Phi, psi and omega in degrees: 000139178294152183302315183298320179289320178298314179300313181297319181295318181287315181293341175300328182279352182297144176295150181301327182292337182249352189306317183271357184248343182244140180216143172266134180227156177213143178218154177239142178258104188292341178267357179275169180300124180054030176056042180292161181205211180211153172247146182206158178251129185242132174240121181050048179061026177235126179296125177265317180210142183232143179236089185261127182297313184294321177295315181298316181294321179296315180292324177298314181298315181295315181294317179298317179301316179295315181294321180293318179295321179296316182282340181082005180259078187269347185239109181287348179273342180281121184303328181282339182254350187303310182298317179296322179296312183289334172294322177295322177297313179298318179296321177299313181296321178296316181296314180296321179297317179294330178277354180077029180258110182229159175274170176298323180293323176294326175300311178298313180300319180293321178294319176298317179296322181300322182298334181251018182249139176290157181296326179296317178290324181295319181294328182265001184298151174276350182275120182301321182296313181296317179295323180296316179291324180298325179297328182272354186286138179292339178290342172269089190284178183299329181284330183273337183301313180297337179278343181292132183246134175239127181280158177298335182277352180292159182299140180302327179294324178296319178296317180298317180294321177297313180295322177297315180297317177298319180295315182291330178271359182057045178257125179278128178278123180299150181295340178274355181292139187285012177264161176276136181296141183289148173264117187251150169219160185250132175233107183067229181270348185261140173264131188233147176285140178259000000 
């Protein structure tokens, strides 16, 4: 699916309160290797979270190199080291996923996956991108938002988007809710998360 159509399809699900303030963006750097770029979520013209291919690949390479050196399985062609090497690759992908480090292509794939996912599955997803979009979805209504739980270990961008959605829907987050209260400042008529 073309980016413009994918963006329009996903943003169609945004709640009315966030529709004019949140935008999905993607850019390509034509001078980079294979025209790599980044996908990002913007709130009030401020990047909340970015998924840059070159950054993700660099961090993947560094982490994999460290894990392979620690395990001593440095050669995936050597039959005795092959299993250990591929375990290090899997472990690298798990760590990067938990840290919210994805490529631009994973951003596109996640948005496509989101379109065919129920809101219940999206809210419980292990994918940061899908959970971030689910918070902004109109199918996650005002009654369900206060019941939504974000752990302290969740990505800071997920917390910001949750707090932003609560603010736009004028939902007070209970003091017992496990999120950190947002730090707000006012710019003109709009209140924005800092």
